[in-house]
Short mmCIF file of C-alpha atoms and ligand atoms in Angstrom, two decimals:
data_model
loop_
_atom_site.label_atom_id
_atom_site.label_comp_id
_atom_site.label_asym_id
_atom_site.label_seq_id
_atom_site.Cartn_x
_atom_site.Cartn_y
_atom_site.Cartn_z
CA MET A 1 -15.08 -35.25 -8.29
CA ALA A 2 -16.45 -31.77 -7.48
CA THR A 3 -18.61 -32.98 -4.63
CA GLN A 4 -15.57 -34.66 -3.07
CA LYS A 5 -14.36 -31.21 -2.19
CA MET A 6 -17.66 -30.14 -0.70
CA LEU A 7 -19.91 -31.18 2.20
CA LYS A 8 -16.99 -31.18 4.62
CA PHE A 9 -18.98 -29.56 7.44
CA VAL A 10 -18.97 -32.64 9.65
CA SER A 11 -15.20 -33.30 9.45
CA THR A 12 -13.99 -29.61 9.17
CA PRO A 13 -14.93 -27.28 11.94
CA ARG A 14 -15.91 -23.63 11.20
CA GLU A 15 -12.92 -21.31 11.34
CA MET A 16 -12.75 -17.59 10.77
CA PRO A 17 -9.55 -15.96 9.58
CA GLU A 18 -7.18 -15.36 12.54
CA LYS A 19 -8.23 -12.38 14.72
CA ARG A 20 -5.38 -10.19 15.95
CA SER A 21 -5.04 -10.07 19.82
CA ALA A 22 -7.19 -7.39 21.52
CA GLN A 23 -3.99 -5.82 22.93
CA GLU A 24 -2.34 -5.55 19.45
CA ARG A 25 -5.42 -4.34 17.62
CA SER A 26 -6.32 -1.72 20.22
CA GLU A 27 -3.21 0.17 19.32
CA ASP A 28 -3.95 0.80 15.65
CA PHE A 29 -6.79 1.36 13.19
CA ASN A 30 -6.04 -1.59 11.00
CA GLU A 31 -8.49 -4.39 10.31
CA ILE A 32 -8.69 -6.90 13.11
CA TYR A 33 -8.96 -10.11 10.96
CA ARG A 34 -6.03 -11.45 8.97
CA GLU A 35 -6.58 -12.92 5.49
CA PHE A 36 -7.30 -16.59 4.98
CA ALA A 37 -4.38 -18.57 3.50
CA GLU A 38 -5.41 -20.11 0.14
CA GLN A 39 -5.58 -23.65 1.64
CA LYS A 40 -7.77 -22.42 4.54
CA ALA A 41 -10.14 -20.57 2.23
CA ALA A 42 -10.58 -23.69 0.09
CA GLU A 43 -11.10 -25.82 3.17
CA GLN A 44 -13.71 -23.51 4.69
CA ALA A 45 -15.56 -23.06 1.38
CA GLY A 46 -15.63 -26.88 1.12
CA ARG A 47 -17.84 -27.03 4.20
CA CYS A 48 -20.76 -25.84 2.12
CA SER A 49 -23.48 -28.49 1.78
CA GLN A 50 -24.56 -27.28 -1.70
CA CYS A 51 -28.11 -27.65 -0.55
CA GLY A 52 -30.95 -27.52 -3.11
CA VAL A 53 -32.56 -24.43 -1.74
CA PRO A 54 -29.68 -22.06 -0.70
CA TYR A 55 -31.22 -19.94 2.06
CA CYS A 56 -27.98 -17.97 2.28
CA GLN A 57 -28.59 -16.73 -1.26
CA THR A 58 -32.22 -15.82 -0.54
CA HIS A 59 -31.24 -13.84 2.54
CA CYS A 60 -28.37 -12.03 0.81
CA PRO A 61 -29.95 -8.73 -0.45
CA LEU A 62 -27.93 -9.16 -3.69
CA HIS A 63 -28.93 -12.75 -4.08
CA ASN A 64 -25.30 -13.60 -4.55
CA ASN A 65 -24.70 -17.01 -6.09
CA ILE A 66 -22.94 -18.16 -2.90
CA PRO A 67 -22.93 -21.94 -3.38
CA ASP A 68 -21.32 -21.63 -6.81
CA TRP A 69 -18.46 -19.34 -5.69
CA LEU A 70 -17.89 -21.46 -2.63
CA ARG A 71 -17.61 -24.58 -4.83
CA LEU A 72 -15.21 -22.88 -7.25
CA THR A 73 -13.09 -21.66 -4.31
CA ALA A 74 -12.97 -25.21 -2.85
CA GLU A 75 -11.81 -26.43 -6.27
CA GLY A 76 -9.07 -23.75 -6.47
CA ARG A 77 -10.80 -22.02 -9.42
CA LEU A 78 -10.47 -18.53 -7.84
CA GLU A 79 -10.65 -16.40 -11.02
CA GLU A 80 -13.96 -18.08 -11.94
CA ALA A 81 -15.14 -17.70 -8.36
CA TYR A 82 -14.36 -13.93 -8.64
CA ARG A 83 -16.18 -13.62 -11.90
CA VAL A 84 -19.35 -15.21 -10.46
CA SER A 85 -19.12 -13.19 -7.24
CA GLN A 86 -18.65 -9.81 -8.93
CA SER A 87 -21.48 -10.39 -11.38
CA THR A 88 -24.05 -9.68 -8.61
CA ASN A 89 -22.07 -7.53 -6.23
CA THR A 90 -20.33 -4.21 -7.10
CA PHE A 91 -18.15 -4.32 -3.97
CA PRO A 92 -17.78 -7.94 -2.79
CA GLU A 93 -14.58 -7.39 -0.71
CA ILE A 94 -16.40 -4.57 1.16
CA CYS A 95 -19.52 -6.59 1.87
CA GLY A 96 -17.33 -9.56 2.91
CA ARG A 97 -15.83 -7.29 5.57
CA ILE A 98 -18.80 -5.35 6.89
CA CYS A 99 -22.10 -7.01 6.17
CA PRO A 100 -23.74 -8.22 9.40
CA GLN A 101 -23.56 -11.82 8.03
CA ASP A 102 -25.03 -13.25 11.20
CA ARG A 103 -28.34 -11.56 10.22
CA LEU A 104 -28.11 -12.19 6.48
CA CYS A 105 -26.36 -14.98 4.60
CA GLU A 106 -24.59 -16.80 7.40
CA GLY A 107 -27.51 -16.60 9.80
CA ASN A 108 -29.58 -18.61 7.34
CA CYS A 109 -26.91 -21.19 6.33
CA VAL A 110 -28.44 -24.62 6.56
CA ILE A 111 -25.45 -26.22 8.29
CA GLU A 112 -25.61 -23.45 10.94
CA GLN A 113 -29.25 -24.46 11.55
CA SER A 114 -28.16 -28.10 11.95
CA GLY A 115 -25.64 -27.04 14.65
CA HIS A 116 -22.34 -27.38 12.70
CA GLY A 117 -21.51 -23.74 12.54
CA THR A 118 -22.14 -21.65 9.47
CA VAL A 119 -19.89 -21.53 6.43
CA THR A 120 -17.74 -18.40 6.77
CA ILE A 121 -19.32 -16.85 3.66
CA GLY A 122 -18.25 -13.21 4.24
CA ALA A 123 -14.64 -14.15 4.91
CA VAL A 124 -14.51 -16.31 1.68
CA GLU A 125 -16.13 -13.50 -0.34
CA LYS A 126 -13.49 -11.11 0.93
CA TYR A 127 -10.70 -13.61 0.19
CA ILE A 128 -11.85 -14.24 -3.39
CA THR A 129 -11.99 -10.48 -4.23
CA ASP A 130 -8.76 -9.53 -2.39
CA THR A 131 -7.09 -12.25 -4.43
CA ALA A 132 -8.65 -10.85 -7.61
CA TRP A 133 -7.14 -7.39 -6.85
CA GLU A 134 -3.73 -8.96 -6.12
CA ASN A 135 -3.80 -10.83 -9.39
CA GLY A 136 -4.97 -7.92 -11.55
CA TRP A 137 -8.30 -9.50 -12.39
CA VAL A 138 -10.14 -6.35 -11.26
CA GLN A 139 -10.00 -3.96 -14.20
CA PRO A 140 -11.68 -0.64 -14.94
CA THR A 141 -14.80 -0.72 -17.05
CA ALA A 142 -14.33 -0.33 -20.81
CA PRO A 143 -17.82 -0.07 -22.26
CA LYS A 144 -18.22 -1.58 -25.74
CA GLN A 145 -20.01 1.51 -26.91
CA GLU A 146 -20.25 5.10 -25.49
CA ARG A 147 -23.65 6.66 -25.15
CA ALA A 148 -24.37 10.37 -25.21
CA GLU A 149 -26.91 10.47 -22.32
CA SER A 150 -25.50 11.71 -18.99
CA ILE A 151 -26.54 10.99 -15.42
CA GLY A 152 -25.81 13.18 -12.45
CA ILE A 153 -25.53 11.33 -9.18
CA ILE A 154 -25.65 13.21 -5.91
CA GLY A 155 -23.72 11.31 -3.25
CA ALA A 156 -20.63 9.08 -3.63
CA GLY A 157 -21.51 6.55 -1.00
CA PRO A 158 -22.12 2.83 -1.91
CA GLY A 159 -25.61 3.56 -3.40
CA GLY A 160 -24.33 6.29 -5.71
CA GLN A 161 -21.14 4.41 -6.68
CA ALA A 162 -22.91 1.13 -7.39
CA ALA A 163 -25.33 2.87 -9.72
CA ALA A 164 -22.34 4.71 -11.36
CA ASP A 165 -20.49 1.45 -11.96
CA SER A 166 -23.54 -0.19 -13.60
CA LEU A 167 -24.35 2.85 -15.71
CA ARG A 168 -20.75 3.20 -16.94
CA ARG A 169 -20.69 -0.49 -17.91
CA MET A 170 -23.62 0.37 -20.16
CA GLY A 171 -21.71 3.21 -21.72
CA PHE A 172 -23.52 6.19 -20.12
CA GLN A 173 -21.73 9.38 -19.10
CA VAL A 174 -21.72 9.62 -15.30
CA THR A 175 -20.85 12.48 -12.94
CA ILE A 176 -21.00 12.08 -9.19
CA TYR A 177 -21.23 15.10 -6.96
CA ASP A 178 -20.32 14.90 -3.29
CA ARG A 179 -19.87 17.49 -0.52
CA TYR A 180 -16.96 15.62 1.03
CA ASP A 181 -13.36 15.88 -0.23
CA ARG A 182 -13.15 12.09 -0.78
CA PRO A 183 -15.63 9.67 -2.35
CA GLY A 184 -17.09 6.67 -0.42
CA GLY A 185 -19.73 8.24 1.87
CA LEU A 186 -19.94 6.39 5.15
CA LEU A 187 -17.50 3.78 3.87
CA THR A 188 -14.90 6.54 3.97
CA TYR A 189 -15.91 8.82 6.88
CA GLY A 190 -18.33 6.75 8.99
CA ILE A 191 -17.05 3.17 9.26
CA PRO A 192 -13.61 3.04 10.99
CA GLY A 193 -10.47 1.44 9.50
CA PHE A 194 -10.55 -1.45 11.99
CA LYS A 195 -13.64 -2.78 10.15
CA LEU A 196 -12.74 -1.49 6.68
CA GLU A 197 -9.35 -0.14 5.83
CA LYS A 198 -9.48 3.06 3.80
CA ASP A 199 -7.28 1.98 0.91
CA ILE A 200 -9.89 -0.77 0.16
CA VAL A 201 -12.51 2.01 -0.35
CA MET A 202 -10.18 4.38 -2.25
CA ARG A 203 -9.08 1.82 -4.76
CA ARG A 204 -12.72 1.17 -5.70
CA SER A 205 -13.33 4.85 -6.26
CA LYS A 206 -10.16 5.06 -8.34
CA LEU A 207 -11.33 2.09 -10.34
CA LEU A 208 -14.56 3.87 -11.20
CA GLU A 209 -12.66 7.01 -12.08
CA ASP A 210 -10.32 5.00 -14.33
CA GLY A 211 -13.43 3.58 -16.00
CA GLY A 212 -14.65 7.09 -16.86
CA VAL A 213 -16.80 8.20 -13.89
CA GLU A 214 -16.31 11.88 -13.22
CA TYR A 215 -16.19 13.06 -9.56
CA VAL A 216 -17.06 16.58 -8.56
CA LEU A 217 -15.97 16.74 -4.91
CA ASN A 218 -16.28 19.43 -2.31
CA CYS A 219 -19.56 20.26 -3.93
CA ASN A 220 -22.48 20.59 -1.56
CA VAL A 221 -25.70 20.39 -3.64
CA GLY A 222 -28.07 23.01 -2.38
CA GLU A 223 -25.13 25.38 -1.52
CA ASP A 224 -22.41 25.17 -4.18
CA ILE A 225 -24.75 24.16 -6.98
CA SER A 226 -28.50 24.00 -7.08
CA PHE A 227 -30.47 20.85 -7.64
CA ASP A 228 -32.08 22.48 -10.66
CA ALA A 229 -28.67 23.23 -12.14
CA ILE A 230 -27.81 19.52 -11.83
CA ARG A 231 -31.09 18.58 -13.46
CA GLY A 232 -30.34 21.00 -16.26
CA LYS A 233 -26.94 19.51 -16.92
CA HIS A 234 -28.02 15.83 -17.01
CA ASP A 235 -30.66 13.63 -18.71
CA ALA A 236 -31.42 11.88 -15.40
CA VAL A 237 -30.53 12.46 -11.76
CA LEU A 238 -29.99 9.96 -8.92
CA ILE A 239 -30.23 11.16 -5.29
CA ALA A 240 -27.99 9.01 -3.01
CA THR A 241 -27.29 11.45 -0.16
CA GLY A 242 -27.67 9.17 2.89
CA VAL A 243 -29.04 10.28 6.26
CA TYR A 244 -26.99 12.54 8.49
CA LYS A 245 -29.23 14.44 10.88
CA THR A 246 -28.39 13.11 14.33
CA ARG A 247 -31.22 12.18 16.68
CA ASP A 248 -30.75 14.20 19.82
CA LEU A 249 -31.45 14.12 23.54
CA ASP A 250 -33.95 16.33 25.24
CA ILE A 251 -32.15 16.62 28.61
CA ASP A 252 -30.24 19.19 30.60
CA ASN A 253 -26.94 20.24 29.05
CA ALA A 254 -27.38 18.07 25.98
CA ASP A 255 -25.25 20.59 24.05
CA ALA A 256 -22.54 21.20 26.72
CA GLY A 257 -18.92 21.16 25.69
CA GLY A 258 -17.59 17.62 25.56
CA VAL A 259 -20.97 16.27 24.41
CA VAL A 260 -20.44 15.46 20.70
CA ARG A 261 -22.22 13.79 17.76
CA ALA A 262 -21.03 10.39 16.75
CA ILE A 263 -20.75 11.35 13.07
CA ASP A 264 -18.49 14.29 13.90
CA TYR A 265 -16.39 12.10 16.19
CA LEU A 266 -15.99 9.27 13.64
CA THR A 267 -15.40 11.60 10.70
CA ALA A 268 -12.56 13.33 12.54
CA SER A 269 -11.05 10.01 13.49
CA ASN A 270 -11.23 8.76 9.93
CA LYS A 271 -9.65 11.93 8.66
CA VAL A 272 -6.79 11.55 11.17
CA ASP A 273 -6.41 7.94 9.90
CA PHE A 274 -5.91 9.40 6.40
CA GLY A 275 -3.21 11.72 7.77
CA ASP A 276 -5.32 14.90 7.48
CA ASP A 277 -4.83 17.85 9.81
CA VAL A 278 -8.05 17.97 11.91
CA PRO A 279 -8.23 21.02 14.21
CA ASP A 280 -11.17 19.66 16.29
CA PHE A 281 -9.07 16.59 16.97
CA ASN A 282 -5.83 18.43 17.60
CA ASP A 283 -7.46 20.73 20.21
CA GLY A 284 -8.82 17.70 22.04
CA GLU A 285 -12.58 18.25 21.37
CA LEU A 286 -12.99 15.12 19.28
CA ASN A 287 -10.08 13.09 20.78
CA ALA A 288 -10.75 10.58 23.52
CA LYS A 289 -7.12 10.32 24.67
CA GLY A 290 -6.87 10.09 28.46
CA LYS A 291 -10.62 10.72 28.93
CA ARG A 292 -13.36 8.83 30.60
CA VAL A 293 -15.75 8.28 27.65
CA VAL A 294 -19.47 7.53 27.75
CA VAL A 295 -21.15 6.51 24.47
CA ILE A 296 -24.88 6.54 24.34
CA GLY A 297 -26.62 4.09 21.96
CA GLY A 298 -26.67 0.42 21.07
CA GLY A 299 -26.32 0.31 17.25
CA ASP A 300 -23.43 -0.12 14.87
CA THR A 301 -22.49 3.52 15.15
CA ALA A 302 -22.21 3.20 18.96
CA MET A 303 -20.01 0.11 18.56
CA ASP A 304 -17.73 2.00 16.14
CA CYS A 305 -17.43 4.92 18.62
CA VAL A 306 -16.49 2.81 21.67
CA ARG A 307 -13.89 0.91 19.74
CA THR A 308 -12.49 4.12 18.25
CA ALA A 309 -12.23 5.64 21.71
CA ILE A 310 -10.23 2.63 22.92
CA ARG A 311 -7.74 3.06 20.03
CA GLN A 312 -7.37 6.76 20.77
CA GLY A 313 -6.19 5.89 24.30
CA ALA A 314 -9.27 6.67 26.44
CA GLN A 315 -8.84 6.12 30.19
CA SER A 316 -12.17 4.17 30.20
CA VAL A 317 -15.03 3.58 27.77
CA LYS A 318 -18.55 2.82 28.84
CA CYS A 319 -21.56 2.27 26.53
CA LEU A 320 -25.04 3.07 27.87
CA TYR A 321 -27.93 1.27 26.26
CA ARG A 322 -31.48 1.43 27.47
CA ARG A 323 -32.34 -2.15 26.57
CA ASP A 324 -30.37 -5.31 27.33
CA ARG A 325 -27.84 -7.22 25.28
CA ALA A 326 -30.38 -9.50 23.68
CA ASN A 327 -32.44 -6.53 22.42
CA MET A 328 -29.73 -4.27 21.02
CA PRO A 329 -29.73 -3.42 17.39
CA GLY A 330 -25.90 -3.64 16.93
CA SER A 331 -24.17 -6.81 15.81
CA GLN A 332 -23.35 -9.25 18.62
CA ARG A 333 -20.03 -9.99 16.92
CA GLU A 334 -19.08 -6.35 17.32
CA VAL A 335 -20.16 -6.32 21.02
CA GLN A 336 -17.85 -9.24 21.63
CA ASN A 337 -15.03 -7.52 19.79
CA ALA A 338 -15.58 -4.32 21.79
CA GLU A 339 -15.66 -6.23 25.15
CA GLU A 340 -12.40 -7.97 24.27
CA GLU A 341 -10.85 -4.61 23.60
CA GLY A 342 -11.88 -3.34 27.08
CA VAL A 343 -15.31 -1.58 26.55
CA GLU A 344 -17.78 -1.85 29.42
CA PHE A 345 -21.46 -2.20 28.46
CA VAL A 346 -23.91 -0.73 30.94
CA TRP A 347 -27.20 -2.36 29.87
CA LEU A 348 -30.66 -1.10 30.81
CA SER A 349 -29.31 2.45 31.30
CA ALA A 350 -30.15 5.81 29.79
CA PRO A 351 -28.82 9.33 30.38
CA GLY A 352 -31.09 11.53 32.54
CA ALA A 353 -29.00 14.74 32.38
CA PHE A 354 -25.43 15.89 31.92
CA ALA A 355 -23.77 17.96 34.68
CA ALA A 356 -21.41 20.50 33.16
CA GLN A 357 -19.34 23.40 34.24
CA GLY A 358 -18.37 24.70 30.79
CA THR A 359 -17.67 21.14 29.71
CA VAL A 360 -19.41 17.97 30.79
CA ASP A 361 -18.20 16.24 33.97
CA THR A 362 -20.85 13.67 34.80
CA VAL A 363 -23.66 11.80 33.22
CA ARG A 364 -26.71 11.15 35.40
CA VAL A 365 -27.52 7.51 34.60
CA ARG A 366 -31.10 6.31 34.94
CA LYS A 367 -31.70 2.58 35.34
CA MET A 368 -34.39 0.87 33.24
CA ARG A 369 -36.24 -2.46 33.19
CA LEU A 370 -37.93 -4.00 30.14
CA GLY A 371 -41.69 -3.75 30.25
CA ALA A 372 -44.46 -4.94 27.98
CA PRO A 373 -43.87 -5.30 24.23
CA ASP A 374 -44.81 -2.25 22.16
CA VAL A 375 -46.61 -2.33 18.78
CA SER A 376 -43.39 -3.51 17.07
CA GLY A 377 -43.19 -6.43 19.44
CA ARG A 378 -40.11 -5.03 21.25
CA GLN A 379 -40.16 -4.67 25.01
CA SER A 380 -40.24 -1.07 25.97
CA PRO A 381 -37.74 0.19 28.58
CA GLU A 382 -39.33 1.53 31.77
CA LEU A 383 -37.64 3.71 34.34
CA ILE A 384 -36.76 2.26 37.74
CA GLU A 385 -37.44 5.12 40.14
CA GLY A 386 -34.66 6.00 42.67
CA ALA A 387 -31.93 3.95 41.01
CA ASP A 388 -30.07 6.92 39.35
CA TYR A 389 -26.39 7.51 39.81
CA ASP A 390 -23.67 9.77 38.45
CA GLU A 391 -21.04 8.47 36.02
CA PRO A 392 -18.00 10.72 35.59
CA ALA A 393 -17.08 11.52 31.96
CA GLU A 394 -15.07 14.10 30.05
CA LEU A 395 -16.36 12.99 26.67
CA VAL A 396 -19.91 11.96 25.85
CA ILE A 397 -20.71 10.70 22.37
CA LYS A 398 -24.31 10.66 21.19
CA ALA A 399 -24.92 7.70 18.91
CA LEU A 400 -28.70 7.64 18.81
CA GLY A 401 -29.29 7.12 15.15
CA PHE A 402 -29.80 9.30 12.09
CA GLU A 403 -32.68 10.92 10.30
CA PRO A 404 -32.92 12.40 6.82
CA GLU A 405 -32.44 16.03 6.24
CA ASP A 406 -35.38 17.91 4.69
CA LEU A 407 -34.11 17.78 1.12
CA PRO A 408 -37.13 19.36 -0.70
CA ARG A 409 -36.78 22.39 1.55
CA LEU A 410 -32.98 22.52 1.64
CA TRP A 411 -32.80 22.22 -2.16
CA GLY A 412 -35.97 24.18 -2.99
CA VAL A 413 -37.43 21.36 -5.04
CA GLU A 414 -41.10 21.39 -5.64
CA GLY A 415 -42.84 18.12 -6.23
CA LEU A 416 -40.21 15.87 -4.59
CA GLU A 417 -42.40 13.81 -2.28
CA VAL A 418 -41.16 12.49 1.01
CA THR A 419 -42.61 10.01 3.53
CA ARG A 420 -43.79 10.96 6.97
CA TRP A 421 -40.36 10.06 8.25
CA GLY A 422 -38.78 12.50 5.83
CA THR A 423 -37.20 9.81 3.54
CA ILE A 424 -37.65 10.29 -0.15
CA LYS A 425 -40.55 8.44 -1.67
CA ALA A 426 -39.31 6.19 -4.47
CA GLU A 427 -40.94 3.38 -6.36
CA PHE A 428 -40.09 -0.20 -5.42
CA GLN A 429 -37.48 -1.67 -7.79
CA THR A 430 -37.26 1.25 -10.24
CA HIS A 431 -36.50 3.79 -7.50
CA GLN A 432 -38.07 6.63 -9.40
CA THR A 433 -39.21 9.51 -7.29
CA SER A 434 -42.30 11.65 -7.78
CA ILE A 435 -40.32 13.60 -10.38
CA PRO A 436 -39.86 11.84 -13.67
CA GLY A 437 -36.22 11.28 -14.50
CA VAL A 438 -35.23 11.68 -10.83
CA TYR A 439 -34.34 8.54 -8.90
CA ALA A 440 -33.33 7.95 -5.28
CA VAL A 441 -31.55 5.07 -3.50
CA GLY A 442 -29.87 3.98 -0.27
CA ASP A 443 -30.37 5.43 3.20
CA ILE A 444 -32.17 8.55 1.93
CA VAL A 445 -35.01 6.18 0.88
CA ARG A 446 -34.73 3.44 3.40
CA GLY A 447 -33.65 5.39 6.48
CA ALA A 448 -30.38 4.31 8.18
CA SER A 449 -29.73 0.80 6.67
CA LEU A 450 -26.90 -1.22 5.35
CA VAL A 451 -24.21 -0.91 2.68
CA VAL A 452 -25.42 -4.07 0.89
CA TRP A 453 -28.98 -2.62 0.51
CA ALA A 454 -27.56 0.60 -0.90
CA ILE A 455 -25.61 -1.44 -3.47
CA ARG A 456 -28.70 -3.35 -4.43
CA ASP A 457 -30.75 -0.17 -4.81
CA GLY A 458 -27.97 1.43 -6.89
CA ARG A 459 -27.73 -1.51 -9.26
CA GLU A 460 -31.53 -1.67 -9.69
CA ALA A 461 -31.83 2.13 -10.24
CA ALA A 462 -29.13 1.96 -12.90
CA GLU A 463 -31.32 -0.49 -14.83
CA ALA A 464 -34.41 1.66 -14.53
CA ILE A 465 -32.53 4.81 -15.53
CA ALA A 466 -31.14 3.09 -18.60
CA ASP A 467 -34.71 1.99 -19.50
CA PHE A 468 -35.92 5.57 -19.00
CA LEU A 469 -33.17 7.08 -21.17
CA THR A 470 -33.20 4.55 -24.04
CA GLY A 471 -36.72 3.23 -23.97
CA GLU A 472 -35.20 -0.22 -24.22
CA ALA A 473 -36.54 -2.95 -22.10
CA ARG A 474 -33.73 -4.81 -20.39
CA VAL A 475 -33.38 -7.70 -18.08
CA ALA A 476 -33.75 -6.70 -14.44
CA ALA A 477 -30.64 -6.72 -12.24
CA GLU A 478 -31.46 -9.90 -10.35
C1 FAD B 1 -20.79 4.66 11.96
C2 FAD B 1 -21.52 3.79 11.00
C3 FAD B 1 -21.17 2.45 10.88
C4 FAD B 1 -21.83 1.65 10.01
N1 FAD B 1 -21.47 0.35 9.87
C5 FAD B 1 -22.05 -0.48 8.99
C6 FAD B 1 -21.57 -1.79 8.79
O1 FAD B 1 -20.70 -2.28 9.48
N2 FAD B 1 -22.19 -2.53 7.84
C7 FAD B 1 -23.11 -2.01 7.00
O2 FAD B 1 -23.63 -2.74 6.15
N3 FAD B 1 -23.61 -0.76 7.15
C8 FAD B 1 -23.03 0.05 8.10
N4 FAD B 1 -23.48 1.31 8.28
C9 FAD B 1 -24.55 1.83 7.41
C10 FAD B 1 -24.02 2.12 5.98
O3 FAD B 1 -22.83 2.89 6.12
C11 FAD B 1 -25.01 2.92 5.20
O4 FAD B 1 -26.27 2.18 5.20
C12 FAD B 1 -24.59 3.12 3.73
O5 FAD B 1 -23.29 3.80 3.71
C13 FAD B 1 -25.63 3.97 2.97
O6 FAD B 1 -25.14 4.26 1.69
P1 FAD B 1 -25.67 5.56 0.90
O7 FAD B 1 -24.94 5.51 -0.40
O8 FAD B 1 -27.15 5.57 0.90
O9 FAD B 1 -25.23 6.82 1.77
P2 FAD B 1 -23.83 7.35 2.34
O10 FAD B 1 -22.86 6.30 2.52
O11 FAD B 1 -24.23 8.13 3.58
O12 FAD B 1 -23.32 8.39 1.28
C14 FAD B 1 -23.97 9.51 1.02
C15 FAD B 1 -23.02 10.53 0.38
O13 FAD B 1 -23.80 11.65 -0.04
C16 FAD B 1 -23.09 12.85 0.20
N5 FAD B 1 -24.03 13.96 0.33
C17 FAD B 1 -25.04 14.13 1.20
N6 FAD B 1 -25.67 15.24 0.99
C18 FAD B 1 -25.10 15.83 -0.02
C19 FAD B 1 -25.28 17.10 -0.69
N7 FAD B 1 -26.21 17.94 -0.36
N8 FAD B 1 -24.45 17.42 -1.74
C20 FAD B 1 -23.45 16.53 -2.11
N9 FAD B 1 -23.22 15.32 -1.48
C21 FAD B 1 -24.02 15.02 -0.47
C22 FAD B 1 -22.36 12.53 1.48
O14 FAD B 1 -21.23 13.40 1.65
C23 FAD B 1 -21.99 11.03 1.30
O15 FAD B 1 -20.70 10.95 0.69
C24 FAD B 1 -22.88 2.17 9.22
C25 FAD B 1 -23.23 3.50 9.29
C26 FAD B 1 -22.57 4.30 10.21
C27 FAD B 1 -23.03 5.71 10.39
S1 SF4 B 2 -23.11 -9.46 0.25
FE1 SF4 B 2 -23.32 -9.58 2.46
S2 SF4 B 2 -25.15 -10.89 2.77
FE2 SF4 B 2 -24.50 -11.16 0.63
S3 SF4 B 2 -23.14 -12.99 0.62
FE3 SF4 B 2 -21.84 -11.17 0.86
S4 SF4 B 2 -21.60 -10.93 3.06
FE4 SF4 B 2 -23.41 -12.29 2.75
#
C-alpha cells in the first residue's frame, strides 16, 4: 500500500511551490516562493524512489532521514513526518528555505541523476515544519530533569542556538551572549527576508527562550564582558561568533564615500525590514534608492546584495565577478532569481579603481579571461590588457567574503589556538578547542560556510559538552 504512493517520478513531473512574479516580488522583502498546498506536497514527496542507498541523506550534513519523511508526507502522516524530520535537524523549516539544495541533498537525488528532475526535498521539509508550527506540534523543551551545570554560549547564530537547544533538552542551564540586539546571527541580520522571513527566525529564538534558554543581548564579549568573566560564570563555554571581518580591495579610493561593506548594507536593510530606525539608511548612505549600484563579488552575499538593491528601488544593479557564470561560488538558482528581477551580471570583470569626488562616481572595470587552473583546480582569472572601461555608480557594495577576527588578541585569551587562516582550532566531532571546557562551532571554525553545517556542529558540540560535564558516555548525535 505504502509503495503505491511512492515512485511517482515517471508520471509526476518535478514542481517547486509557485514563485511570485519578478515584478511583484521586487517590490517587497517577503519570501519569493509560496507554500505547497497539502495535495501538492504529498504528490511531490511521492516522487521519491525510496532507493536502497539514499545519497540525498548522505549528502545532507545532518544526515536527515529524507526518504522516511518523504514517504510519511506522501501518506498524509504529517505529524509523524515532522517528528522524524526534527529529530536530526534543529531548524528544518530554515534549512528547507535556505540550504543550497542543488549542492547538497537534491543535487545527489538518484532520480535527478536519471534525468527525471530531483525530488523537491527542501520545499517538502519546509512544508512539513511550517505545518507543524501551524498545528501547534512545535513546543518548547521541557527537560525531564534539570541539571545544575551551566554553559555560556557566545553567539546566537544557528551554531550557538542549535547547541543551546540540544543542551536544554538534556536539562543543562544555558545562557547565550550576543552583541546584537536580536538573536539569530546571520539568519537575522545577514540573510534577507526574501530568502528567509524574519518572523520564522524570531519564533525559533522565542521557542528556545520559552524552553529556558537565557539570552543576554547587546553584550559584546571582549568589550562589555570579558571572556574570562564568562568562563568564571559557567562550567563550559561554547564560542559560536561567526566571521565578520570583510575582505577588502587594495585599489584607489577603496574607502571613498558610497563604497560600503556588504554586511553593513544588509544589516541596515534587515533592520529597516524589522521597522527599526536606521540613521545610515535614512541619510541615504546604505540605501540604493534611485542609484546606479555596482556589487563586487560572486557568492551568496553578493546575490543577496544585488536583490536587496533591486527591492530598494535602485536605478540599475550590476554585479561584477572576475570569473564566469560556471565558476561562481554563489547558487545558480539565486543567479536566475536575480536575473529575473533585473540584475545584470558582468562576468569576467574586476574593479581596477574607484573614481571619487567626495563620493564614488565611477568604477574602472578591468576585463579578465580564465587562464590555467591553480592548485585548487580552479581556473585563475587573468587580466586582458587595454580592455578597461568606466562604469558609472553612486553606490558600490563590496561582497568579497569574510575572515575571522583575531579572537585570542581581541579577548586577551592565552592558549586559544587558531589556524593559519585565523579560524579557531577545534577537534573534529567534539569541537573542543585547545582550552579544556571551551568549545567552538560554526563559521568561526570552518570559515564562511553554511547554516546547515553550523547546526550540525552545534548539535555535536552539545553532546561533547554534556560528556565533559557529566562524564557520562552518550550516543553521538548522528
Ligand atoms: C549575506 C549572507 C547570506 C548567506 N546566505 C546563506 C544561505 O542562503 N544559506 C546558507 O546555508 N548559508 C548562508 N550564509 C552563511 C550562513 O549565514 C553562516 O554560515 C551561518 O550563519 C554561520 O552560523 P554561526 O552560528 O557560525 O555564525 P553567525 O550566524 O554569524 O552568528 C554569530 C553570532 O555571534 C555574535 N557575535 C560575534 N562576535 C561576538 C562577540 N564578541 N560577542 C557577542 N556576540 C558576538 C554575532 O552577533 C552573531 O549573532 C550566508 C551568509 C551571509 C553573510
Ligand atoms: S537540511 Fe539542507 S541538505 Fe539536509 S535535507 Fe534539508 S535542505 Fe537538504
